[in-house]
C-alpha angles and dihedrals in degrees: 000000000000120000120223118192108156143047114233122225093186127053117263119253113291092244094050120114109236118201121207121231119189113204136171119235092260089055093046093059095054116100092203119046140147114205143151122253119226090262092055096257113139118237129197113199118200112172133155114281113270094034113143119198112214126199105283097021113151119220129193137189139205092262095060096259121144132201131185114209119222123193105243121220112261139172111280141167116236115204116199137178135166086220112080091201089062089052091049091050091048091050090049094051094045092047091047086059092047091243114161107244133185107212125209130169094259105022148023125227124205138155112281115271121160094210094051091044091054091047091054092045086054088055090056102263127133116232124210126178113231137169116221142117113297122216108165127191112286099219133252096288103039096089093048095049098042111121094358114124137157102218096156093083100023109122093194117027091206095058114086106180126079091228092057092047092051092047092051092048092049090050091051091051092050092049092049093055 
């Protein structure tokens, strides 16, 4: 099993073998995951909490292995309307519920949910069930935070939240006394 512990921002060396790993959106937001690459090679992903793997993301590990992530097809609901105001309202209501949404000019994609689908139908949208890769909006801060870490004071490189870091540091101080 290959270990993958970092997201690459540069392409791997030209001679490197790059495995392909197809993951659903729910799998791509997990910081810890064991999965099989397309060629049957096992992969163990251990990334900082909060990491989101987008379609095309390159991962690397300490042993010089490389993996390209592909968004796998998955069951989705597609909300459509000829009226753009209906689409805007639908996007507002889904976002207000913190639902991951992939936004296009003429439709919205989200993971199937009968309650949400009925709500959007009540707003005048047509719902169709589709199966395709899902790559929802990342949020207003995702692009600004991508690749930006503060490792110089981080007591545990796996912990992502300030509260966890403070708790770990406090525990270390108590143990040292």
